[in-house]
Tab-separated table of C-alpha atoms and ligand atoms in Angstrom:
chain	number	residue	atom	x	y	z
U	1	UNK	CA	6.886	-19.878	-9.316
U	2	UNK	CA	4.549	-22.860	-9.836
U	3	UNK	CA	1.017	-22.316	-10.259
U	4	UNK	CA	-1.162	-23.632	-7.616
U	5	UNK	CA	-4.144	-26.344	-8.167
U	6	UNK	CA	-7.336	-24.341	-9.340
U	7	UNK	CA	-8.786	-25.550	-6.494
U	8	UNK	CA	-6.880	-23.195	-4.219
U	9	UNK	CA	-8.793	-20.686	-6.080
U	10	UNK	CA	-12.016	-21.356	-4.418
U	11	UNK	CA	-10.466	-20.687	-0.868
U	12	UNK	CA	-10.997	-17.237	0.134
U	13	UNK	CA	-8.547	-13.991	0.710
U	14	UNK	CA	-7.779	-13.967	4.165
U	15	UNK	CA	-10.281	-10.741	5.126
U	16	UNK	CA	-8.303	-9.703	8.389
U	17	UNK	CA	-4.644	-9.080	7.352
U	18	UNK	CA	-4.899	-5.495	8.400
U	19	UNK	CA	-6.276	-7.157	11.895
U	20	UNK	CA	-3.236	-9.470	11.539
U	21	UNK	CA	-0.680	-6.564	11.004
U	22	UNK	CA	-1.940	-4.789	13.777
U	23	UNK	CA	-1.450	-7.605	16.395
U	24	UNK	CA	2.004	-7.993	14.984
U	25	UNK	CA	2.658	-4.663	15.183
U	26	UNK	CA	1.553	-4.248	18.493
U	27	UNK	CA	3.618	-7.087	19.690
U	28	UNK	CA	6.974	-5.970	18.146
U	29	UNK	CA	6.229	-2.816	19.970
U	30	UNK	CA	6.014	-4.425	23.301
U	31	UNK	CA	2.517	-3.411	23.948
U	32	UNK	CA	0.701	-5.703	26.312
U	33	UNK	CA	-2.112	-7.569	24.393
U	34	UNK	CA	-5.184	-9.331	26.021
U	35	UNK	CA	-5.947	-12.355	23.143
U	36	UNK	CA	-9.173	-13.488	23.150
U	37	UNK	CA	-8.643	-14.865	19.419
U	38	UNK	CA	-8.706	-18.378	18.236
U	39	UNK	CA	-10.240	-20.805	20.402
U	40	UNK	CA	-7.546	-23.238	21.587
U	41	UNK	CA	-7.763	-24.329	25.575
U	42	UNK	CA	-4.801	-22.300	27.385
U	43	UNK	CA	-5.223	-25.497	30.307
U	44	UNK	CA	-2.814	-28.680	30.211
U	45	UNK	CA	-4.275	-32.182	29.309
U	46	UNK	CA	-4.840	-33.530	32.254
U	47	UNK	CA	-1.880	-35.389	33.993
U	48	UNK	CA	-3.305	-39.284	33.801
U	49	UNK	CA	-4.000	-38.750	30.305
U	50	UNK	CA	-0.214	-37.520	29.544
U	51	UNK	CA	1.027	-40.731	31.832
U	52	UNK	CA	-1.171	-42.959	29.600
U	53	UNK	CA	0.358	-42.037	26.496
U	54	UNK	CA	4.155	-42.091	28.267
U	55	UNK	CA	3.391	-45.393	28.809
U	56	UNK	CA	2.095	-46.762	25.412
U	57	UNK	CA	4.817	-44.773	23.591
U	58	UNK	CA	6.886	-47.212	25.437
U	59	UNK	CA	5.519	-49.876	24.193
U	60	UNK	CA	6.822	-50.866	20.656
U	61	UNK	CA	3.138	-52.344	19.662
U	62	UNK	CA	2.242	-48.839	19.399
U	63	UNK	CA	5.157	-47.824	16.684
U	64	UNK	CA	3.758	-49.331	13.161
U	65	UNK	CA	1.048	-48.614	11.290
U	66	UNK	CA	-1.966	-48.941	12.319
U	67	UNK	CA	-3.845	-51.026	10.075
U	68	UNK	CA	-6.554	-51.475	11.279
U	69	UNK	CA	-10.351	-51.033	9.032
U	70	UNK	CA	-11.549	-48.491	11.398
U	71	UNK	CA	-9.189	-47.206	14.060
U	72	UNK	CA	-7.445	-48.666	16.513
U	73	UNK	CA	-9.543	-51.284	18.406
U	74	UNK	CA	-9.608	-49.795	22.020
U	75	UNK	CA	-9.908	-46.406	21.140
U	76	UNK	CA	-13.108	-46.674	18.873
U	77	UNK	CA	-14.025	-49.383	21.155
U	78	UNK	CA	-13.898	-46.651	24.314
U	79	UNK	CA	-15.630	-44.417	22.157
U	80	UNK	CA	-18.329	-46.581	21.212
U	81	UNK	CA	-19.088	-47.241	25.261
U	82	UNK	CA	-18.341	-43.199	25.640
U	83	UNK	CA	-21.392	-42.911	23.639
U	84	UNK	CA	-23.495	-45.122	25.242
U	85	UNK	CA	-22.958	-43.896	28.868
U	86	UNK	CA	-22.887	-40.379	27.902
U	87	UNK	CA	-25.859	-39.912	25.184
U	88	UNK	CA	-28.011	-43.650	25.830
U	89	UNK	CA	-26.561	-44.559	22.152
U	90	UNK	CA	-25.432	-48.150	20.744
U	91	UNK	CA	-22.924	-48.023	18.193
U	92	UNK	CA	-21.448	-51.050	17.445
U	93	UNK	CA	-17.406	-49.998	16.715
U	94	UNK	CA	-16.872	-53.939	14.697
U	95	UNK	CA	-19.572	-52.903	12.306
U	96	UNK	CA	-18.174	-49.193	11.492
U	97	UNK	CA	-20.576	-46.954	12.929
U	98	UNK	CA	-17.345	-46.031	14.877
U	99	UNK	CA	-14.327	-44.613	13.289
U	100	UNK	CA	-11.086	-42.562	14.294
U	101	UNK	CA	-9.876	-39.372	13.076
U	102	UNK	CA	-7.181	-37.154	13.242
U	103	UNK	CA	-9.381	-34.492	15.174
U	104	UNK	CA	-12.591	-33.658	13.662
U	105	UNK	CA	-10.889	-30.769	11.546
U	106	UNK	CA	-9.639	-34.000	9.142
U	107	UNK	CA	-13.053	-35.675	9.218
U	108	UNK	CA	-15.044	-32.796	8.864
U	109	UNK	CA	-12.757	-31.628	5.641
U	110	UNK	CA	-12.324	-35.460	4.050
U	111	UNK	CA	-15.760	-35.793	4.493
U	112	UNK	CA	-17.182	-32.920	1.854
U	113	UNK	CA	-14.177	-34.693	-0.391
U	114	UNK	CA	-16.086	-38.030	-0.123
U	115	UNK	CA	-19.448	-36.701	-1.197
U	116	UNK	CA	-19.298	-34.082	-2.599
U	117	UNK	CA	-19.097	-33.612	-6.660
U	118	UNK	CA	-19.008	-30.365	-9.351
U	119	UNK	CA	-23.068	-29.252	-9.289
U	120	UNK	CA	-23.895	-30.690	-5.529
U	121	UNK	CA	-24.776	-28.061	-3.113
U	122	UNK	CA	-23.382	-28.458	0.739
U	123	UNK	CA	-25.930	-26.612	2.963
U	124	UNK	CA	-22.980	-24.902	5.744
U	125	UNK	CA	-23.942	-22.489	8.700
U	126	UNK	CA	-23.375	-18.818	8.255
U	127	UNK	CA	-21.573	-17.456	10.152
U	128	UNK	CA	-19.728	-20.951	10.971
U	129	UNK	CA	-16.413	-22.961	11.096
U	130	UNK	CA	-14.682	-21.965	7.512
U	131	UNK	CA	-13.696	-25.305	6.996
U	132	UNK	CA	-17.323	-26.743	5.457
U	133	UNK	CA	-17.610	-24.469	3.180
U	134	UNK	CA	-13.873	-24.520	1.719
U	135	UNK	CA	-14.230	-27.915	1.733
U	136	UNK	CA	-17.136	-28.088	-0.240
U	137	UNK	CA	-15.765	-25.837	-2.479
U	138	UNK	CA	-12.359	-27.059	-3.093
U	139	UNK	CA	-14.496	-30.433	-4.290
U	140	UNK	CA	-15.949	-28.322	-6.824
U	141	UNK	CA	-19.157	-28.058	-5.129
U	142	UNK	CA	-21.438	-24.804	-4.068
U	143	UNK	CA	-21.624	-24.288	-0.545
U	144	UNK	CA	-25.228	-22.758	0.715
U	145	UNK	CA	-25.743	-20.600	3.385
U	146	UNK	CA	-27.910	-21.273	6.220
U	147	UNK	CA	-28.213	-18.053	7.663
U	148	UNK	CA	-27.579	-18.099	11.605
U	149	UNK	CA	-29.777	-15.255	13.060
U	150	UNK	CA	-30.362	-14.163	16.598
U	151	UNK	CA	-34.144	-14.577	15.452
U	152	UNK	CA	-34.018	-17.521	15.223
U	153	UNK	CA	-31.748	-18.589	18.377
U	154	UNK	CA	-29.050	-19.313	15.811
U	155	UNK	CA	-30.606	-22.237	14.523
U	156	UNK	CA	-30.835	-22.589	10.393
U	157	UNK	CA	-34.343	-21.616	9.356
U	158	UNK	CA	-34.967	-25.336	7.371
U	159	UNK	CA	-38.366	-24.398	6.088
U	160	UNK	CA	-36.439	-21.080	4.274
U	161	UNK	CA	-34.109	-23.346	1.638
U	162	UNK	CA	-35.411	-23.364	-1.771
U	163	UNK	CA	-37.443	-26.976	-2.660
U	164	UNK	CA	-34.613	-26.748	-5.682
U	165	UNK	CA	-31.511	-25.833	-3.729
U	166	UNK	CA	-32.988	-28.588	-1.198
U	167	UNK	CA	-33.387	-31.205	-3.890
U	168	UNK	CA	-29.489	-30.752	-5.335
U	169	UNK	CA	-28.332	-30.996	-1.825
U	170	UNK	CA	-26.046	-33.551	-1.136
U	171	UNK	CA	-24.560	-32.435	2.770
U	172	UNK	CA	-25.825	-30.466	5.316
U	173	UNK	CA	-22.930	-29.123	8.081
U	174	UNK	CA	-24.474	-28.251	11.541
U	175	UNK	CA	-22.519	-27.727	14.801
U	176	UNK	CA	-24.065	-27.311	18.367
U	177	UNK	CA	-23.272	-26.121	20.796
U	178	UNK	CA	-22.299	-23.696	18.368
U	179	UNK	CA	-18.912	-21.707	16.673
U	180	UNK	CA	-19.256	-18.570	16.649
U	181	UNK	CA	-22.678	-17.903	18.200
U	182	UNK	CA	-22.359	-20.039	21.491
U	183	UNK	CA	-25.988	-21.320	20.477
U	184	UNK	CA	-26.869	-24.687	21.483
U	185	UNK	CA	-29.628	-27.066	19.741
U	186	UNK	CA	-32.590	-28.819	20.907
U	187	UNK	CA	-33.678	-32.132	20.142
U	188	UNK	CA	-36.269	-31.370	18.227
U	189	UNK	CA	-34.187	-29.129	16.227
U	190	UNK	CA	-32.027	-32.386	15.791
U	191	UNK	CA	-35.882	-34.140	14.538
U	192	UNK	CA	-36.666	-31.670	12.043
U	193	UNK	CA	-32.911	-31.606	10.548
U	194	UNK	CA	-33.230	-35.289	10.319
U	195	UNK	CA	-36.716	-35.497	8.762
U	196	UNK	CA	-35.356	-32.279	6.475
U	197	UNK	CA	-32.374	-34.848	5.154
U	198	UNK	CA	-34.751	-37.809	5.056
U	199	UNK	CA	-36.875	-36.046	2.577
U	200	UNK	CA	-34.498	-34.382	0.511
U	201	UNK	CA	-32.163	-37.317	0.509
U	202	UNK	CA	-29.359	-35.441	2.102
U	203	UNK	CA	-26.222	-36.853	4.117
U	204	UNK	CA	-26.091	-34.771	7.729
U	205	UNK	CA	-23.178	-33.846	9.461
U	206	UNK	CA	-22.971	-32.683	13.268
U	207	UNK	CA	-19.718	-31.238	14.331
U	208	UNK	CA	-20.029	-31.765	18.299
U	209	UNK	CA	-16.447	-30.571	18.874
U	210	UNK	CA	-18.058	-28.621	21.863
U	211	UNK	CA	-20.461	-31.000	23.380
U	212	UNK	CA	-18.724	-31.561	26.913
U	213	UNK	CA	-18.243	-27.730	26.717
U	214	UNK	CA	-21.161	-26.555	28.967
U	215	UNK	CA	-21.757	-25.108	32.049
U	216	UNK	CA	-24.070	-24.849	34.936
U	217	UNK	CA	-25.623	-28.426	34.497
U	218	UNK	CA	-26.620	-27.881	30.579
U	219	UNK	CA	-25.369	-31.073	28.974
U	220	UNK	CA	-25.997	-30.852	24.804
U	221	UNK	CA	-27.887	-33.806	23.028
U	222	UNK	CA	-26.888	-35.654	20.731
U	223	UNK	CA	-27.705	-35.455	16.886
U	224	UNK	CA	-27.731	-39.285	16.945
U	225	UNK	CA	-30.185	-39.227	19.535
U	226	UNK	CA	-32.654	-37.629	17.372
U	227	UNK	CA	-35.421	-40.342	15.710
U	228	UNK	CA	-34.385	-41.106	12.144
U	229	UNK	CA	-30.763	-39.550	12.770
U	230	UNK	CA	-28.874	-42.561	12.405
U	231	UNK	CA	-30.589	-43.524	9.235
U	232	UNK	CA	-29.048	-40.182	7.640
U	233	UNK	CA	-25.922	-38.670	8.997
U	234	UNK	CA	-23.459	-38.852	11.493
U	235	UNK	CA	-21.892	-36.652	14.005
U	236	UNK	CA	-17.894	-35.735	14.559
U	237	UNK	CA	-16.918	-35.863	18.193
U	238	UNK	CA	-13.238	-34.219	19.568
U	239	UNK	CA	-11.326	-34.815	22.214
U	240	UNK	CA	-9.298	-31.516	21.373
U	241	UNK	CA	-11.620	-29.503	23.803
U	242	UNK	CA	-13.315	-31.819	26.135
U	243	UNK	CA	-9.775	-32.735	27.571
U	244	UNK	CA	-8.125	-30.005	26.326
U	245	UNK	CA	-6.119	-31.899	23.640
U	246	UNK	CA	-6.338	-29.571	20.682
U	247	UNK	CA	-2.583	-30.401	19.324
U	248	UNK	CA	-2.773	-34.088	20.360
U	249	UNK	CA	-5.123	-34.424	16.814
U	250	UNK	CA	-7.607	-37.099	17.584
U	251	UNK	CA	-11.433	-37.445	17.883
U	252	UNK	CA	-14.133	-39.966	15.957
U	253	UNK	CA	-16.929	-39.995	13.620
U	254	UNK	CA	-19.931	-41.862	14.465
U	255	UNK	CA	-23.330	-42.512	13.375
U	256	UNK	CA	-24.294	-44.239	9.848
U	257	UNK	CA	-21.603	-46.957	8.631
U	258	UNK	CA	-22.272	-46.456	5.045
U	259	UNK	CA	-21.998	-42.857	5.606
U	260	UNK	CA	-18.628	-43.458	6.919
U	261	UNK	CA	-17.482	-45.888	4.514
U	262	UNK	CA	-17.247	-42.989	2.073
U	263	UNK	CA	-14.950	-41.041	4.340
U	264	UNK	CA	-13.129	-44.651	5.562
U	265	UNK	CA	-12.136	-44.832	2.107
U	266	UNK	CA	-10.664	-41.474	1.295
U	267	UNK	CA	-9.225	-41.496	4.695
U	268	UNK	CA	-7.471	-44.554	3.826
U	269	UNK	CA	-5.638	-43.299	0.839
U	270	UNK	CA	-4.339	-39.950	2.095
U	271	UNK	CA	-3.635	-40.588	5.793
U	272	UNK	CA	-2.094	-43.834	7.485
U	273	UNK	CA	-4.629	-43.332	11.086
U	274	UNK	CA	-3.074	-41.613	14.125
U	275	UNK	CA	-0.186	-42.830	16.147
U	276	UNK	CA	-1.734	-45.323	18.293
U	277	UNK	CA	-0.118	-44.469	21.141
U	278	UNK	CA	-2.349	-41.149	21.366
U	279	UNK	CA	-5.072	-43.225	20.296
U	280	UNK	CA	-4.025	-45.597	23.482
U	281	UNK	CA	-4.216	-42.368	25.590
U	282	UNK	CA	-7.642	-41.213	23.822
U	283	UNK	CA	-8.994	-44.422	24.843
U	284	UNK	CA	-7.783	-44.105	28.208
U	285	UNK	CA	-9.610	-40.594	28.620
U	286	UNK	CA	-12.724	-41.693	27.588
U	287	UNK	CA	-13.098	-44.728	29.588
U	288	UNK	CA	-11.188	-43.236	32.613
U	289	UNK	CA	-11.045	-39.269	32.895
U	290	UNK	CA	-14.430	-37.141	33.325
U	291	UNK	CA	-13.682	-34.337	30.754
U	292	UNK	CA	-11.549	-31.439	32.590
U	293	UNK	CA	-14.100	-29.661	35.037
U	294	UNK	CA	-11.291	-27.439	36.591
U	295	UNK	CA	-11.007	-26.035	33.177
U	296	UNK	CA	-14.816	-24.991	32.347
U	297	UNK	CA	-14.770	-23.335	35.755
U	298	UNK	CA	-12.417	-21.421	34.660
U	299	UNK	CA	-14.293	-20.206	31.311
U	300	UNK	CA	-16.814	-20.212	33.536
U	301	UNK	CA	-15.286	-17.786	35.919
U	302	UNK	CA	-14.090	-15.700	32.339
U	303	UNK	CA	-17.424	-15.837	30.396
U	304	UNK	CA	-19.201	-13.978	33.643
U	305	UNK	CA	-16.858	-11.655	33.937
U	306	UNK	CA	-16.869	-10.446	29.789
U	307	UNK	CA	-20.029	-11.033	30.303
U	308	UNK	CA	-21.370	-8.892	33.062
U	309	UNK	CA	-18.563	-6.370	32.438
U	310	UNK	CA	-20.215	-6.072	28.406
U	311	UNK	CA	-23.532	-5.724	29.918
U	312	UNK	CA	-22.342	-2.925	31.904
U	313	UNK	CA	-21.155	-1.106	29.392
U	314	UNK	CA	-24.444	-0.896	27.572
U	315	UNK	CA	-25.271	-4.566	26.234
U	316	UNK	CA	-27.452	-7.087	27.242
U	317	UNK	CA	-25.807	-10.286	26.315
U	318	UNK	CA	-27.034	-13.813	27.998
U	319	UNK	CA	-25.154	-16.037	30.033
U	320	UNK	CA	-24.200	-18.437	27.212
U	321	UNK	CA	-24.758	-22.241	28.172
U	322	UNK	CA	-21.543	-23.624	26.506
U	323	UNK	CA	-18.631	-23.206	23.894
U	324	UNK	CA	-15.282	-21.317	24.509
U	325	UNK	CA	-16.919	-18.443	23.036
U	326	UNK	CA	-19.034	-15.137	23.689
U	327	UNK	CA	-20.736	-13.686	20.560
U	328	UNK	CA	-21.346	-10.145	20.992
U	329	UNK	CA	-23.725	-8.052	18.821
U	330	UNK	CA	-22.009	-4.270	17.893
U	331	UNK	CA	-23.073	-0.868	18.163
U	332	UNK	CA	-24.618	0.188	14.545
U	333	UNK	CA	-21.733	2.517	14.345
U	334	UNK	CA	-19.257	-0.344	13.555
U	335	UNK	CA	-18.478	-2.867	11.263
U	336	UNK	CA	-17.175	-6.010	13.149
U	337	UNK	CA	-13.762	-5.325	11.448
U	338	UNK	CA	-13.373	-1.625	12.402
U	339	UNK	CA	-14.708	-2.557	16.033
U	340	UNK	CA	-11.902	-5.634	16.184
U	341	UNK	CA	-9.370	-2.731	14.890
U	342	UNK	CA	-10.240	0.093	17.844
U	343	UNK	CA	-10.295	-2.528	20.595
U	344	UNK	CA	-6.819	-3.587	19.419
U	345	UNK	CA	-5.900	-0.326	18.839
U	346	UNK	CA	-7.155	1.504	22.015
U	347	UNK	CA	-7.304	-0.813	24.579
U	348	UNK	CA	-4.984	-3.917	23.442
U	349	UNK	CA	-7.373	-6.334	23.312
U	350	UNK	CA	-7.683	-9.040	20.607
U	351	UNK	CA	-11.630	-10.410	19.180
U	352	UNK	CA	-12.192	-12.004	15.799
U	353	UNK	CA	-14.441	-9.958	13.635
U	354	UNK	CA	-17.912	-12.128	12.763
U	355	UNK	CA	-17.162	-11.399	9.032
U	356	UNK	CA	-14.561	-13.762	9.369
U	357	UNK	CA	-16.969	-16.645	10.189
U	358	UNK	CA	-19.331	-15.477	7.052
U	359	UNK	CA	-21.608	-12.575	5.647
U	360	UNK	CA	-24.127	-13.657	8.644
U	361	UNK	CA	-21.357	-12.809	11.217
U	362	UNK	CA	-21.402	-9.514	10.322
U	363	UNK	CA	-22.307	-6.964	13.112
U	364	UNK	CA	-20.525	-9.377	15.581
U	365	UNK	CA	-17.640	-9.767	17.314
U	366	UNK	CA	-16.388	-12.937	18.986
U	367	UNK	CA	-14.986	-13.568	22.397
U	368	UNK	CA	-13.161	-16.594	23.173
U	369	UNK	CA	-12.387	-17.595	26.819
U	370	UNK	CA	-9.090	-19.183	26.195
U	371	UNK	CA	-7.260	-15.928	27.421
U	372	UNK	CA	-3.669	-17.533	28.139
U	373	UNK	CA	-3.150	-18.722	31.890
U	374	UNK	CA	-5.595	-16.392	33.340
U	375	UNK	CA	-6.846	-18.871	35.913
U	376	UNK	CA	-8.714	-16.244	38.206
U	377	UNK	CA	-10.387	-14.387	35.510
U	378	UNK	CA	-7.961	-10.892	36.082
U	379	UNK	CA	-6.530	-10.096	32.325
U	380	UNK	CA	-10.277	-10.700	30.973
U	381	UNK	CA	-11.401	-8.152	33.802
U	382	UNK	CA	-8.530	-5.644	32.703
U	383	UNK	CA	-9.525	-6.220	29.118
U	384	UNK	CA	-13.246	-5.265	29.905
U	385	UNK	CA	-11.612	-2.120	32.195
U	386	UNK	CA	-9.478	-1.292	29.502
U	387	UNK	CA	-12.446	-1.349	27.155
U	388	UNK	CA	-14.756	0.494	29.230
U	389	UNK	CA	-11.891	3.731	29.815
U	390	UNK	CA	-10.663	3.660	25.968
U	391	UNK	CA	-13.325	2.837	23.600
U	392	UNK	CA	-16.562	5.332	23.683
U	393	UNK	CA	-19.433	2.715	22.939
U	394	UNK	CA	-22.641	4.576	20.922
U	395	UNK	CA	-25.762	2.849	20.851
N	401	PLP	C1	-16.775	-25.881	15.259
N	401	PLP	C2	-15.442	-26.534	15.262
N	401	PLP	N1	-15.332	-27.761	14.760
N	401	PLP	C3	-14.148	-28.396	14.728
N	401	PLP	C4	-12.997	-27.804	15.201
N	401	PLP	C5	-11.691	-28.533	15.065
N	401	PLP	O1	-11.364	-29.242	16.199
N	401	PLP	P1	-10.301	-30.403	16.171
N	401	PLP	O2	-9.194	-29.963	17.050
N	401	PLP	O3	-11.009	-31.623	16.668
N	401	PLP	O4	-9.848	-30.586	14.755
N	401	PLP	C6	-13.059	-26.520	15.742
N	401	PLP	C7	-11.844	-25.865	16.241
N	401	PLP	O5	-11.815	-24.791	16.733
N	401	PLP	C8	-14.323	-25.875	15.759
N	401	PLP	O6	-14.445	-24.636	16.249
């Protein structure tokens, strides 16, 4: 067998296999499962967005190679205006401070391979999205953990990183509204992070892959928003969730050009851009389709009901303001992997242990509210019923 790259090395075991197994298991044995696992919208892509792309598929302009510097021209140019209308912000798409990617997953991974080197450090979110941290260390760097804590609202304590671990800091990651804690930022969060990177000379990174994911009027800032912000970082936008698009692969980077240069270039030697008849479509969503409301009323309708239906049993858990995702706090009797194991096992239902996300995530299990076609909220009540007659909860 050939060896694998040493760099594969640095990506770690996959914790949950037994987790894994069990699911499989449970499926080959018929047993009715209630999956509130990975975080992928169960809803369609809204029809005029589908039409959109039937019709530029058509079109034979949209079958080469894109080859353009920094996406194609109406999609980062519908971006750019996105931006403006929904967050106040210019960002001039002919001058770069606009670029496509092949959903945010790409950027957010190309972009630790741009800037990051053996010895840098990349400050990452713990518990958080994997990919920043394998990223950074698959570039040879060391990712640091900024401890999320409930403290702290689930914001990185800035003050709390070493002056030294600051000063060899090359990239921060930072994602609000948040995965896996559901916590969502404040501006002047967004201020200190970008007066944090000013001083310590370090390139910023906001993955807002959930920023049209909100409910009951909250609407998320903007990292770019924040004074300074532009001057150090930039922030990853998706249309995989705001239009429920995740296997359509497109979103954009925005924010500092030169900052984006870096990733421009790698971009431009390992992929050849997106097919720009999506990216025809993308454009058309931005400019034209208001997000999918239908669809947050219906995590909406889900995130009350696992969330009163927890609280009953014995939690207190907030109404969370936005994300797919519920994070829920265990019973000191568990570990977040034994707790996802007698859920599955007792009552069929399927959460992702907080380990998974990082040492942080530990004592937590997520929820998300992408339980398949349950449009009226009933599976995610059984699951909750289920929970509450099978699994004896000790606080
Ligand atoms: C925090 C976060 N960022 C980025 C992504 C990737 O989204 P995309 O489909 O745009 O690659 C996800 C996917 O779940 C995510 O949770």
């Amino acid at each position: 067998m050939a060896r694998y790259a040493r760099r594969l090395d640095s990506i770690p075991p996959y914790l949950f296999g037994e987790i894994a197994r069990l699911k499989a298991k449970a499926i080959s044995e018929g047993r009715d499962l209630i999956d509130f696992g990975i975080g992928d919208p169960d809803q369609p892509t809204p029809q005029p967005i589908i039409e959109r792309l039937a019709r530029a598929a058509n079109d034979p302009k949209t079958h080469r190679y894109d080859e353009s510097d920094y996406g194609w021209l109406p999609f980062i140019e519908a971006a750019s205006d996105w931006c403006r209308r929904r967050f106040g912000l210019e960002l001039d798409a002919s001058k770069g401070e606009v670029i496509e990617v092949i959903g945010s997953k790409e950027a957010l991974a190309h972009l630790a391979w741009a800037y990051i080197d053996p010895g840098d450090i990349c400050l990452v979110p713990d518990p958080g999205y994997t990919v920043y941290k394998v990223n950074a260390a698959m570039a040879g760097g060391t990712p640091y953990a900024m401890p999320l804590l409930a403290q702290n609202d689930f914001l990185p304590d800035l003050s709390a990183i070493p002056s030294e671990v600051a000063r060899r800091a090359k990239l921060m990651y930072i994602n609000y509204p948040n995965n896996p804690t559901a916590a969502t930022a404040t501006p002047e969060f967004f201020a200190e992070v970008a007066s944090f990177a000013r001083e310590n000379d370090i390139i910023v990174c906001h993955d807002a892959a959930y920023s049209e994911v909100s409910f009951g009027g909250y609407r998320a800032p903007s990292f770019l928003e924040a004074p300074g912000a532009k001057e150090v970082g930039i922030e990853i936008h998706s249309l995989s969730k705001t239009y429920n698009m995740t296997g359509w692969r497109i979103g954009f980077a925005a924010g500092n050009a030169d900052v984006l240069r870096g990733l421009s270039k790698i971009k431009s030697n390992v992929d050849s851009k997106q097919f720009p008849a999506i990216a025809e479509a993308a454009a058309y969503a931005l400019l034209h389709v208001d997000g999918a409301p239908e669809t947050l009323s219906i995590y909406q309708t889900r995130r009350d009901i696992v969330v009163d239906g927890l609280n009953s049993l014995g939690w207190s858990l907030p109404k969370t303001k936005a994300t797919l995702y519920v994070w829920v706090p265990l019973p000191p009797a568990y570990t977040s992997a034994e707790f996802a194991k007698v859920l599955l096992e007792r009552a069929g239902v399927l959460v992702v242990p907080g380990l998974q996300y990082g040492e942080y995530g530990e004592g937590y299990v997520r929820f998300s509210l992408t339980v398949e076609g349950d449009r009226g909220g009933e599976r995610v009540a059984e699951a909750i019923e289920r929970i509450r007659q099978n699994v004896e909860i000790r606080w």
